[in-house]
Amino acid sequence: MSERYRTGDRVRTSTVDPDHHTRLPHYARGRLGTVIGHDGVHPLADLSARGVQQPQQVYLVRFSARELFGHGDHSVTLSLWEDYLSDE
């Protein structure tokens, strides 16, 4: 499976607020982060919850606390499926 993003790429998370299960936290929607690595290929959890298996790349994305919460000098790293991300 090819990797769309590389370490160091800036990405923006999706702003979609689905009416079904998602592993994209609400506080991280529409936010800018930096890919810091890869976390393997796994079925997209949103679809798995509905019985559909669709494996895709999962990325480790680092966000500043200020980007996510408006304050703080630390960072937060999330494992996010490729479908949750777009180019900055």
C-alpha positions as a printed NumPy array, in Angstrom:
array([[  0.   ,   0.   ,   0.   ],
       [  1.453,   3.361,  -0.978],
       [  1.905,   6.148,   1.515],
       [  0.371,   9.456,   0.475],
       [  2.164,  11.453,   3.181],
       [  5.757,  11.454,   4.31 ],
       [  7.38 ,  12.407,   7.588],
       [  7.472,  16.201,   7.814],
       [  4.403,  16.799,   5.614],
       [  1.901,  19.325,   6.967],
       [ -1.668,  18.012,   6.863],
       [ -5.106,  19.271,   7.792],
       [ -7.669,  16.996,   9.386],
       [-11.179,  16.584,   8.034],
       [-13.969,  18.845,   9.25 ],
       [-16.668,  16.258,   8.527],
       [-18.873,  15.493,  11.524],
       [-20.373,  12.106,  10.605],
       [-23.475,  10.707,  12.268],
       [-21.676,   7.382,  12.758],
       [-18.614,   6.159,  14.662],
       [-15.306,   7.908,  13.911],
       [-11.845,   7.77 ,  15.444],
       [-11.127,  11.418,  14.55 ],
       [-11.574,  13.353,  17.803],
       [-13.845,  16.373,  17.587],
       [-11.151,  18.633,  19.063],
       [ -8.799,  17.708,  16.191],
       [-11.176,  18.408,  13.284],
       [-10.005,  21.009,  10.792],
       [ -6.636,  21.38 ,  12.537],
       [ -3.112,  21.552,  11.098],
       [ -0.508,  19.017,  12.151],
       [  2.746,  17.45 ,  10.997],
       [  3.232,  13.814,  10.01 ],
       [  5.948,  12.379,  12.251],
       [  5.707,   8.748,  11.183],
       [  3.564,   5.832,  10.117],
       [  1.514,   3.538,  12.334],
       [  0.892,   0.674,   9.929],
       [ -2.028,  -0.288,   7.714],
       [ -5.308,  -0.989,   9.49 ],
       [ -8.987,  -1.24 ,   8.572],
       [-10.668,   2.176,   8.693],
       [-12.446,   2.079,  12.042],
       [-15.407,   4.144,  10.801],
       [-16.258,   1.462,   8.236],
       [-15.299,  -1.504,  10.439],
       [-17.985,  -0.42 ,  12.891],
       [-20.464,  -0.935,  10.035],
       [-19.031,  -4.313,   8.977],
       [-16.88 ,  -3.072,   6.062],
       [-13.151,  -3.867,   6.024],
       [-11.129,  -1.201,   4.181],
       [ -7.462,  -1.188,   5.208],
       [ -5.521,   2.037,   4.779],
       [ -2.386,   3.756,   5.998],
       [ -2.453,   5.209,   9.512],
       [ -0.193,   8.186,  10.235],
       [  1.24 ,   9.592,  13.431],
       [  0.369,  13.291,  13.343],
       [  1.713,  15.792,  15.871],
       [ -0.283,  18.899,  16.777],
       [  0.672,  21.773,  19.023],
       [ -1.59 ,  22.095,  22.041],
       [ -2.164,  25.704,  20.97 ],
       [ -3.53 ,  24.46 ,  17.599],
       [ -5.898,  22.   ,  19.275],
       [ -6.929,  23.791,  22.455],
       [ -5.9  ,  27.436,  22.037],
       [ -3.223,  27.29 ,  24.748],
       [ -0.391,  25.152,  26.095],
       [  3.227,  24.688,  25.134],
       [  3.206,  20.912,  24.657],
       [  2.271,  18.727,  21.689],
       [ -0.27 ,  15.97 ,  21.125],
       [  0.286,  13.031,  18.759],
       [ -2.654,  11.161,  17.238],
       [ -2.829,   8.04 ,  15.055],
       [ -5.039,   9.051,  12.122],
       [ -6.258,   7.161,   9.084],
       [ -5.446,   8.586,   5.646],
       [ -9.126,   9.371,   4.957],
       [ -9.041,  11.893,   7.832],
       [ -6.229,  13.928,   6.248],
       [ -5.736,  16.33 ,   3.374],
       [ -2.863,  18.455,   2.13 ],
       [ -2.36 ,  21.661,   4.077]])
